[in-house]
Short mmCIF file of C-alpha atoms in Angstrom, two decimals:
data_model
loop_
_atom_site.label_atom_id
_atom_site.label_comp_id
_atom_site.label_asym_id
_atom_site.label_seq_id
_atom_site.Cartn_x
_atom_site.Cartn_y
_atom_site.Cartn_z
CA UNK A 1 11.38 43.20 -46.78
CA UNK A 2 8.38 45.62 -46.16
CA UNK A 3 6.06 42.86 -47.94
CA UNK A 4 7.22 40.52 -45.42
CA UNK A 5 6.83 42.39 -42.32
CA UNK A 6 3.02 43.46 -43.80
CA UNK A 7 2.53 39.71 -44.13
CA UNK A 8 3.71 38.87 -40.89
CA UNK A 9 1.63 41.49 -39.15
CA UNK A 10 -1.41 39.97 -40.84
CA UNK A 11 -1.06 36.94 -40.11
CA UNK A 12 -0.37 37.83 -36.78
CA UNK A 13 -3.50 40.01 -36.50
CA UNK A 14 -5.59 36.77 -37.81
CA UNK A 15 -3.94 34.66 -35.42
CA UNK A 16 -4.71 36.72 -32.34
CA UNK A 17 -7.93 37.03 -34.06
CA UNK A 18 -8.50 32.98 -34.59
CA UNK A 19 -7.48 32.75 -30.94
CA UNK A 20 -9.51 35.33 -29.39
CA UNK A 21 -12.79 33.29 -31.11
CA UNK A 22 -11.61 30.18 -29.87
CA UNK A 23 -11.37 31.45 -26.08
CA UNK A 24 -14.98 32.32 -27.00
CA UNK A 25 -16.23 29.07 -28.89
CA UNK A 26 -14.26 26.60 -27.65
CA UNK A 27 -15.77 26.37 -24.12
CA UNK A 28 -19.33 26.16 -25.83
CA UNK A 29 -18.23 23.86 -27.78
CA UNK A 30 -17.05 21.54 -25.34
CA UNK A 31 -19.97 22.53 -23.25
CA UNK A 32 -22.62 19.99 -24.18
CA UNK A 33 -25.98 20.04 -22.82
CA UNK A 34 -26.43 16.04 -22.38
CA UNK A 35 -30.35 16.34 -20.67
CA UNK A 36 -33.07 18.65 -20.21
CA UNK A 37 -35.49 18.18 -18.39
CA UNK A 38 -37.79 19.58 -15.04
CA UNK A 39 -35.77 21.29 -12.19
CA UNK A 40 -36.11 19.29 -9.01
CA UNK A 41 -33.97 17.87 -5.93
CA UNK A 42 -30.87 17.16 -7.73
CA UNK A 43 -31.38 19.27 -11.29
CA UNK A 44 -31.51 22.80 -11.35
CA UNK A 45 -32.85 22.79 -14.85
CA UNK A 46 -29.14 23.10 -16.50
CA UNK A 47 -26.64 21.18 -14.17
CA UNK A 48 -27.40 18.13 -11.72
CA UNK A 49 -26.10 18.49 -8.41
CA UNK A 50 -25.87 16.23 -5.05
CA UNK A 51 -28.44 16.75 -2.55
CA UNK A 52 -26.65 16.46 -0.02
CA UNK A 53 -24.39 19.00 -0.42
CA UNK A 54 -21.23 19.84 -3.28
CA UNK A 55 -17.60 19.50 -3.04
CA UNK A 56 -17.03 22.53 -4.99
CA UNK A 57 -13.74 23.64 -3.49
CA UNK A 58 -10.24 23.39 -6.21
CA UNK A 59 -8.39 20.32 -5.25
CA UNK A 60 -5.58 20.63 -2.22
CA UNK A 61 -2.92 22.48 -2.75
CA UNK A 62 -3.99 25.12 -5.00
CA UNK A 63 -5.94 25.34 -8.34
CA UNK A 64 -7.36 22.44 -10.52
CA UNK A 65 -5.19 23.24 -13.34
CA UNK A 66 -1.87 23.55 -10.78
CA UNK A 67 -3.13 20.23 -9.42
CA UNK A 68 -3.59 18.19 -13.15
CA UNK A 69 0.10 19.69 -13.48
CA UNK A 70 1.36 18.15 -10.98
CA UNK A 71 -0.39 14.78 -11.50
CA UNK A 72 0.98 14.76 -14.80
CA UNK A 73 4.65 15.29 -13.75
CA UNK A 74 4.41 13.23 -10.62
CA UNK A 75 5.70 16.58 -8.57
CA UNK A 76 3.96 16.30 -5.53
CA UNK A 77 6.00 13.77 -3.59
CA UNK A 78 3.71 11.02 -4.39
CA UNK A 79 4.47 7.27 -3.62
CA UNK A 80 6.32 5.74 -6.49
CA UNK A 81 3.95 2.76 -8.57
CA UNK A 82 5.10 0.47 -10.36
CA UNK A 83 4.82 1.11 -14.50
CA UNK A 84 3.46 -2.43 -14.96
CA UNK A 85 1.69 -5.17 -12.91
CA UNK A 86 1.69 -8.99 -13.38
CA UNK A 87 -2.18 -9.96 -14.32
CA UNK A 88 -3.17 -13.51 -15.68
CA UNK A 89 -5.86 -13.18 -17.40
CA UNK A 90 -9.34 -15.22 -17.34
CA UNK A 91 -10.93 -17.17 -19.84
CA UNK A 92 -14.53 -17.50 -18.68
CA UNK A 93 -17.67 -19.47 -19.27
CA UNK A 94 -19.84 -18.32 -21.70
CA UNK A 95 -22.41 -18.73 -19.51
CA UNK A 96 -22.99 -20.09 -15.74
CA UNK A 97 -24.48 -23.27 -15.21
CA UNK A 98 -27.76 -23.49 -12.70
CA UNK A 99 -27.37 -25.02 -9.56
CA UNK A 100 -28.51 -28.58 -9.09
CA UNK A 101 -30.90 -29.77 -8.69
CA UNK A 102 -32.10 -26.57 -10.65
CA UNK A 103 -34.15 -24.29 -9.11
CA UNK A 104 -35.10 -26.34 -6.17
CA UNK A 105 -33.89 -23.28 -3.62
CA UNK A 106 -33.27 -19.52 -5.52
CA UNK A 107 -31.00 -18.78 -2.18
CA UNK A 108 -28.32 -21.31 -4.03
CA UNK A 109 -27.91 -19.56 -7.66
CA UNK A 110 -24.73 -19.63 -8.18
CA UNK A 111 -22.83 -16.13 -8.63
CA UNK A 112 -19.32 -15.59 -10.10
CA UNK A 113 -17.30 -12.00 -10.26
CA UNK A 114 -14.34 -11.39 -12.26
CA UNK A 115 -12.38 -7.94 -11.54
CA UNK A 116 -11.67 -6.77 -14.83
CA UNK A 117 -9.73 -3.90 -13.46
CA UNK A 118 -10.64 -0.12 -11.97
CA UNK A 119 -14.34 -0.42 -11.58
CA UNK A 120 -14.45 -2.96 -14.61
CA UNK A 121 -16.51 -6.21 -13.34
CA UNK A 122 -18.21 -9.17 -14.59
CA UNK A 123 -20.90 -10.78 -13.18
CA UNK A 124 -22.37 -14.04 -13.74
CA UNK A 125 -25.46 -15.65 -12.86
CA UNK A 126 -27.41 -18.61 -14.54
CA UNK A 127 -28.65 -16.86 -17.87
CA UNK A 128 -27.15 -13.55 -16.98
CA UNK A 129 -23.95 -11.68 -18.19
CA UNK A 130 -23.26 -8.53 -16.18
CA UNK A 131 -20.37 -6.06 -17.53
CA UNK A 132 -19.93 -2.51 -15.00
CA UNK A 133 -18.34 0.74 -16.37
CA UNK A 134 -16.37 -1.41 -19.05
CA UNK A 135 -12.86 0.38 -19.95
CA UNK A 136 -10.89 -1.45 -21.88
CA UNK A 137 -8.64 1.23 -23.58
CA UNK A 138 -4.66 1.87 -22.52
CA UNK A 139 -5.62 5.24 -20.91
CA UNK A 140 -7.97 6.93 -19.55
CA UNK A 141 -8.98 10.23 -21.11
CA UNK A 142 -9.80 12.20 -24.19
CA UNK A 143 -7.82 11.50 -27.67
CA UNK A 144 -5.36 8.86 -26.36
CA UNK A 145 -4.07 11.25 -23.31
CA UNK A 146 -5.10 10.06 -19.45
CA UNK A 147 -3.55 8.03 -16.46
CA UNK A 148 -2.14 5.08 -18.33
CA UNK A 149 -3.02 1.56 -16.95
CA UNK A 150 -0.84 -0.23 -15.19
CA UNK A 151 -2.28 -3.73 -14.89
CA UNK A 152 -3.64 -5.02 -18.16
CA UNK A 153 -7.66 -5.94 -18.12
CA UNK A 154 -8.18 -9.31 -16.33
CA UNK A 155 -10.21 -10.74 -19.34
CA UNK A 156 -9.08 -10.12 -22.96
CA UNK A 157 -11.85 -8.41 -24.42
CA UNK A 158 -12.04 -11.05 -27.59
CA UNK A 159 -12.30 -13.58 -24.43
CA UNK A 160 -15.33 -11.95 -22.88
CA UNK A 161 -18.54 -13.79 -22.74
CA UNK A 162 -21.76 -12.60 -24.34
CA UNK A 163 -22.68 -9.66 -22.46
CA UNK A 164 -26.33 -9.19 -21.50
CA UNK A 165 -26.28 -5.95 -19.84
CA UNK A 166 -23.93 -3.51 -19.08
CA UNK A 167 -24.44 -0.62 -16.25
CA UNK A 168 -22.87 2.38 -16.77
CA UNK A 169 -22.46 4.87 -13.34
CA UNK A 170 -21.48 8.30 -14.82
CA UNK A 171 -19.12 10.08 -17.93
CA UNK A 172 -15.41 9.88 -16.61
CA UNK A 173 -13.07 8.81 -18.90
CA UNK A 174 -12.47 5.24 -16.43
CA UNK A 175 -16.05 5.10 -16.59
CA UNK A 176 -17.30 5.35 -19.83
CA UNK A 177 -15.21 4.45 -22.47
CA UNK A 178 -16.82 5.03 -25.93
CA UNK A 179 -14.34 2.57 -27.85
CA UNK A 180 -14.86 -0.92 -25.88
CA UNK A 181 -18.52 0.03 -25.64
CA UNK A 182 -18.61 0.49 -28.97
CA UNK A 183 -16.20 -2.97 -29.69
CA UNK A 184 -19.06 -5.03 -27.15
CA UNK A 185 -22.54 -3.14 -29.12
CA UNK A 186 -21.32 -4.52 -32.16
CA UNK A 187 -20.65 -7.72 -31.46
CA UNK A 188 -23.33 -8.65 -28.34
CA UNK A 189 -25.89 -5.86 -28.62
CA UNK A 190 -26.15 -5.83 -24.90
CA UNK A 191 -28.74 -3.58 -23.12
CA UNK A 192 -26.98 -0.73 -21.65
CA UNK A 193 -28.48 0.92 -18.44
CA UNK A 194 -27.31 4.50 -17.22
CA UNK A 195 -28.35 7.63 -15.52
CA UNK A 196 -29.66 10.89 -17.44
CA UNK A 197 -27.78 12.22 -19.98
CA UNK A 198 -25.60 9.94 -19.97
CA UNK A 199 -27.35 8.49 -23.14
CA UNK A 200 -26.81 11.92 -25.44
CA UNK A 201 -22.79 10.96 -25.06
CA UNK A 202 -23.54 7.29 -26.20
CA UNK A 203 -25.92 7.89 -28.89
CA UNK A 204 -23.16 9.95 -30.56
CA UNK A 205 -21.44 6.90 -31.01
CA UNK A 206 -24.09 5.11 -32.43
CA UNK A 207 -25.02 3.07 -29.03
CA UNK A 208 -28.36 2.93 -27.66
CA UNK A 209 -28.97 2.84 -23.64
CA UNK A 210 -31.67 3.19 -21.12
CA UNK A 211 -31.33 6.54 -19.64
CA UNK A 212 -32.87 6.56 -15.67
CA UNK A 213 -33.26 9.04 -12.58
CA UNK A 214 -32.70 8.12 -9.24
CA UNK A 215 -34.92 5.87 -7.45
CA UNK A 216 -36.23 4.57 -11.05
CA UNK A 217 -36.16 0.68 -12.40
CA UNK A 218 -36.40 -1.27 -15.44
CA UNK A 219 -36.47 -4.44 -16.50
CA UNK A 220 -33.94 -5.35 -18.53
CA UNK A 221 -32.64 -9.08 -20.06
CA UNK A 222 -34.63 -10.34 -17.53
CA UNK A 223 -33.60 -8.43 -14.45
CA UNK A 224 -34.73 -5.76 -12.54
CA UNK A 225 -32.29 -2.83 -12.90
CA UNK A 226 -32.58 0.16 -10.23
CA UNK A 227 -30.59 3.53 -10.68
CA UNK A 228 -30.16 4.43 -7.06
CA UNK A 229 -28.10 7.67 -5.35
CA UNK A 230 -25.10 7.50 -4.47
CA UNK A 231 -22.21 11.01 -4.02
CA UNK A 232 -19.66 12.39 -6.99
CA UNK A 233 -19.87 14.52 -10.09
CA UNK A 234 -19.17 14.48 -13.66
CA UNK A 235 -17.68 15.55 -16.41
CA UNK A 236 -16.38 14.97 -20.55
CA UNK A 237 -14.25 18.35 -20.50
CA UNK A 238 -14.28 20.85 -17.59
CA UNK A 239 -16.89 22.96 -18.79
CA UNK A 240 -19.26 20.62 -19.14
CA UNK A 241 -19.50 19.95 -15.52
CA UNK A 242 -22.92 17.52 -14.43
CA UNK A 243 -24.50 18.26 -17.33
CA UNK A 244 -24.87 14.36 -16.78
CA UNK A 245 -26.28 12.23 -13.55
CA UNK A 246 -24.15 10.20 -11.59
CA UNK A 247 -25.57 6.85 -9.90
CA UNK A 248 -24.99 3.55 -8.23
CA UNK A 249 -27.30 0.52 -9.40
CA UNK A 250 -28.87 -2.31 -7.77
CA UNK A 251 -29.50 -5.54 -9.92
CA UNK A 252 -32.37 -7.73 -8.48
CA UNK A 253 -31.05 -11.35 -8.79
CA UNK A 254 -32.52 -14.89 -7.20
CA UNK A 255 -30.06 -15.14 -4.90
CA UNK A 256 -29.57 -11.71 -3.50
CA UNK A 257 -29.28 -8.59 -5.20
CA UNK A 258 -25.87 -7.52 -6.31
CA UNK A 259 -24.65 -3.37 -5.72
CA UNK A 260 -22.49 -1.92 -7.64
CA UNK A 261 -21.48 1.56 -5.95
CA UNK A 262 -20.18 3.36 -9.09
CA UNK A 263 -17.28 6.02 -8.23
CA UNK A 264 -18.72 7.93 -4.90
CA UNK A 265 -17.82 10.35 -1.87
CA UNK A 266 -19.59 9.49 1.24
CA UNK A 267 -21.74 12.12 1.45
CA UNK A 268 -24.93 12.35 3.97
CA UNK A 269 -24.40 8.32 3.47
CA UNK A 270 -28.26 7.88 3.15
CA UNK A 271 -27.95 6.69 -0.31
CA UNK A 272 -26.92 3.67 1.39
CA UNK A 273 -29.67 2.73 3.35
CA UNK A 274 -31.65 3.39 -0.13
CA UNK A 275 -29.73 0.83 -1.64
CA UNK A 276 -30.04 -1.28 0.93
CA UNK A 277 -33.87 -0.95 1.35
CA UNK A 278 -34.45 -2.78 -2.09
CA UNK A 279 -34.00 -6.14 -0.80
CA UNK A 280 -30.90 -8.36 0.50
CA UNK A 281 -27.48 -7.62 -1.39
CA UNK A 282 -25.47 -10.87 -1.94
CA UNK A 283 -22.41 -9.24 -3.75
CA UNK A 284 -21.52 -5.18 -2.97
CA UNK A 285 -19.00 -3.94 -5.40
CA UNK A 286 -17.56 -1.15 -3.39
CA UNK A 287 -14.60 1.42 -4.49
CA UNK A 288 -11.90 1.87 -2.40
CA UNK A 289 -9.24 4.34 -4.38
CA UNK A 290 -8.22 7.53 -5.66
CA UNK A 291 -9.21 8.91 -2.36
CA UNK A 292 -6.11 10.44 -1.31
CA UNK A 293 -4.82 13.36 -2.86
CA UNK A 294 -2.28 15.05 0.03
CA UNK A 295 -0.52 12.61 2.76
CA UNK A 296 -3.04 11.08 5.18
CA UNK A 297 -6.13 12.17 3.65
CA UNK A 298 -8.39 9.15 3.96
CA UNK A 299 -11.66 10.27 1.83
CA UNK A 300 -12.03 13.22 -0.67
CA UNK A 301 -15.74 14.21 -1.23
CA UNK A 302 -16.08 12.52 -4.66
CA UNK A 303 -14.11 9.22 -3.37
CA UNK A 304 -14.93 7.11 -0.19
CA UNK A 305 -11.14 5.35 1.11
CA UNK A 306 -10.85 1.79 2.41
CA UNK A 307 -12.38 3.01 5.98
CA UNK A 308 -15.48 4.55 4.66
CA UNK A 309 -15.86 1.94 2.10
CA UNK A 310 -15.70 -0.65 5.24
CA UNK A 311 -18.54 1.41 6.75
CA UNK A 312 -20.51 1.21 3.67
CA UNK A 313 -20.15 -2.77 3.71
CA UNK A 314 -21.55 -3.00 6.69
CA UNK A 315 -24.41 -0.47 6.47
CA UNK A 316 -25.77 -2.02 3.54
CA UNK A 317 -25.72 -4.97 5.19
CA UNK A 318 -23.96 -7.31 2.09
CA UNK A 319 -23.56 -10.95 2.99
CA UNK A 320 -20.16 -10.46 0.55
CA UNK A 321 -18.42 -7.65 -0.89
CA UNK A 322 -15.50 -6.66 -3.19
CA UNK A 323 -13.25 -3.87 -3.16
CA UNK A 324 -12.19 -2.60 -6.86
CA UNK A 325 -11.23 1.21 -8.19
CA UNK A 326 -7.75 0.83 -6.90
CA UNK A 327 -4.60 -0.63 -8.65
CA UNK A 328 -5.05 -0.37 -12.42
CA UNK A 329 -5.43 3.81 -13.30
CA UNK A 330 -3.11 6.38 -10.99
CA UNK A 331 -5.10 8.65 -10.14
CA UNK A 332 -4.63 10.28 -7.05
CA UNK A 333 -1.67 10.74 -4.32
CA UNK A 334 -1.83 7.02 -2.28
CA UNK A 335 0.74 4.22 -3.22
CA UNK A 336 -0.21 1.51 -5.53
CA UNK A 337 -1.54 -0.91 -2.69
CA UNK A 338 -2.56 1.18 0.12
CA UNK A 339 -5.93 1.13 -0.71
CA UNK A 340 -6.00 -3.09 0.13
CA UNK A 341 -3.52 -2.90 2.97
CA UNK A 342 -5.58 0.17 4.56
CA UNK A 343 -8.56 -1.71 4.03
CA UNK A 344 -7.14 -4.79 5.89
CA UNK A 345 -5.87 -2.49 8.66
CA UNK A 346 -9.35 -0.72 8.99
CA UNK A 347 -10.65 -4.50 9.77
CA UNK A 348 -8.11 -5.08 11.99
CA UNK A 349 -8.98 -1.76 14.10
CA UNK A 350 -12.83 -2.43 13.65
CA UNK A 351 -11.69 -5.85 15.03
CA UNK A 352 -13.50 -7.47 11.92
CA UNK A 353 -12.09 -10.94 11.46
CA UNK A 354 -14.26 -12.29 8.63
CA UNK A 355 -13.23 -11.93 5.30
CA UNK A 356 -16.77 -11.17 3.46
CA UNK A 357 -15.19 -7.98 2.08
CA UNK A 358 -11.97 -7.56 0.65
CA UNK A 359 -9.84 -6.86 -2.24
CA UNK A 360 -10.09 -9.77 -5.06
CA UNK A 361 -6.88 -10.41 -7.93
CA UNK A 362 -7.28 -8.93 -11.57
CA UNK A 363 -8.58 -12.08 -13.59
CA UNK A 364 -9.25 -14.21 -10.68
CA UNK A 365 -12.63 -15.37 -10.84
CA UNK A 366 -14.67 -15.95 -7.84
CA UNK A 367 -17.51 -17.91 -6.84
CA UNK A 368 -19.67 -16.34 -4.49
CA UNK A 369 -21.32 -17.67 -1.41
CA UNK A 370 -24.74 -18.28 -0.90
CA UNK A 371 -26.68 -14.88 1.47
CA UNK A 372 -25.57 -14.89 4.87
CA UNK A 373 -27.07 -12.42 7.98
CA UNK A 374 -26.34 -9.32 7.51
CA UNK A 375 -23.45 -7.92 9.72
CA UNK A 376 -23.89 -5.98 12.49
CA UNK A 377 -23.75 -2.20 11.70
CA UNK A 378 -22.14 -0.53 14.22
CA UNK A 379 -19.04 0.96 13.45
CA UNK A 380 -16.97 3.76 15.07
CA UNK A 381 -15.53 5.54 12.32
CA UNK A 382 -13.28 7.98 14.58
CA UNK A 383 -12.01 5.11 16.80
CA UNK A 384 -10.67 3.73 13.45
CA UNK A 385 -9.09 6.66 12.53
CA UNK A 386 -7.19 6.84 15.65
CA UNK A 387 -6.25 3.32 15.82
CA UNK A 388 -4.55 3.94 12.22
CA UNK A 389 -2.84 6.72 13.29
CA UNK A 390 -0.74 3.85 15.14
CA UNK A 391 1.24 0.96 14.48
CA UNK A 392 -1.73 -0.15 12.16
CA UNK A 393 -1.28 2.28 9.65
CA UNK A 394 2.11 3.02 9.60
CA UNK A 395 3.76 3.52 6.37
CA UNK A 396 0.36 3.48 4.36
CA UNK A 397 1.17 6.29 2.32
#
């Protein structure tokens, strides 16, 4: 008996002493430093950070790990969503044809988008195969845990095309997902383009990419490939918060450049006018969810909502546009189509009647219109806001 309480004791004095080196090593461990490089306007020499100003505050209603709680258990009076949505899926062209006759006027290349799902898109131009922030798996997060999708991916990833390039906007789990990039490097060897640090995390799998700053370009399967600014964060594990950049990208193509906004907050909104000062965008791929995380919130700092993302549109100046990071991952507090319906209602109070931007099907492809003018870019954020404090947004939880 005496034995066995001794024993006991030890092996409870190893245990407190096992766990009293993991509160110590563990953090480090996860802590990863992804870049190093000069400090400047948005790296301090350890972390990167957003010019314009950090969202630094715990999410609302209390602390982060209070608020992950109750995302997991669904105990904040959220919205119901559905556990499954319908999706066909597409089987596309390998590759697009050219216009005809070919290249007698660059303003007609033809352009097709397929939403994939979450900020999942393919783009296709004569010769071109664009893939954004591919995820592919059942969930996103670390070792199988994470919001589990909803709608399955709009292509089957056997059905995918050859993929020429693939942009890559920042580390979140619905971002960057190691296993399909992995599954598409093996079998296309596509070039990968992302912002710093970002590269260290891929490399550990074995995948090569072209790590870029802000406001830097390369030229890649025969496109010009800018990282520009845009407004969020980033993370693999808590503690290893921006040790990796964040970005948007703008993809020079013959008929009009194509934007792809990544996951961002609105910010000072000058990263905007950045992208937009790189030529004529033809196609803006523009989030509009996960930015409500209490009832009536309409943007969080790391997420623009349907009205911002509106504003964006037309600031940019896109001749057409697509709404996608809604309706596939739950991620935040809105119901499963608010984001489209407030985006529709945000038109309607804008009094915007054409339909350049707006939310596209899962596996629908769509062919894209040749550039038209820019729209006008005016837009009075707070008289939207009030007008969907009315009739117009009733409901839109």
């Amino acid at each position: 008996m005496a034995r066995g309480v001794r024993i006991l004791g030890w092996a409870l004095v190893w245990i407190g002493a096992v766990l009293c080196l993991a509160v110590t090593v563990v953090p480090r461990f996860l802590d990863r430093i992804y870049y190093r490089g000069v400090a400047g306007d948005h790296f301090d020499g350890a972390r990167f950070f957003n010019p314009d100003g950090d969202d630094t505050s715990a999410p609302p209603g209390g602390s982060r790990s209070g608020f992950f709680w109750r995302q997991a258990t669904g105990s904040d009076g959220r919205p119901p969503w559905p556990t499954q949505v319908p999706v066909q899926p597409a089987r596309p062209a390998e590759l697009l044809p050219a216009a005809t006759p070919p290249a007698s006027d660059p303003a007609q290349t033809p352009l097709r988008v397929t939403w994939v799902g979450h900020a999942s898109v393919l783009v296709q131009t004569p010769g071109l195969n664009i893939l954004t922030d591919p995820v592919w798996s059942e969930r996103a997060g670390p070792f199988g845990f994470g919001p589990k999708r909803v709608a399955a991916p709009g292509i089957a990833l056997n059905d995918l095309p050859k993929i020429d390039l693939i942009v890559i906007s920042h580390n979140h789990y619905d971002h960057l997902d190691l296993a399909t990039l992995k599954t598409l490097v093996d079998r296309d060897r596509p070039a990968i383009v992302t912002s710093l640090g970002n590269d260290a995390i891929l490399r550990s799998a074995g995948i090569a990419a072209t790590a870029l700053d802000w406001r830097q370009v390369q030229r890649v399967a025969g496109a010009n490939v800018h990282v520009v600014r845009n407004h969020h964060w980033s993370s693999r594990w808590f503690v290893d918060r921006n040790r990796a950049l964040w970005s948007a990208f703008v993809v020079e193509l013959p008929g009009g450049n194509l934007f792809f906004a990544g996951d961002t907050g609105m910010g000072d909104g000058a990263w905007v006018e950045e992208a937009r000062a790189l030529g004529p965008i033809r196609l803006a791929l523009i989030p509009i969810g996960a930015f409500r995380f209490q009832p009536g919130q309409m943007a969080s700092g790391a997420h623009i909502g349907p009205v911002d993302a509106l504003d964006v549109f037309r600031r940019l100046g896109a001749s057409h546009g697509a709404a996608i990071h809604w309706g596939t991952f739950r991620l935040s507090y809105e119901g499963y189509a608010t984001p489209p319906k407030l985006l529709s209602a945000a038109k309607g109070c804008a009094g915007i009647t054409d339909r350049r931007f707006g939310a596209i099907l899962i596996g629908r492809p769509v062919d894209i219109a040749p550039m038209r003018a820019p729209t006008a870019a005016s837009f009075d954020r707070a008289a939207v806001l009030r007008c969907l404090e009315g009739p117009a947004g009733n409901g839109l939880r």
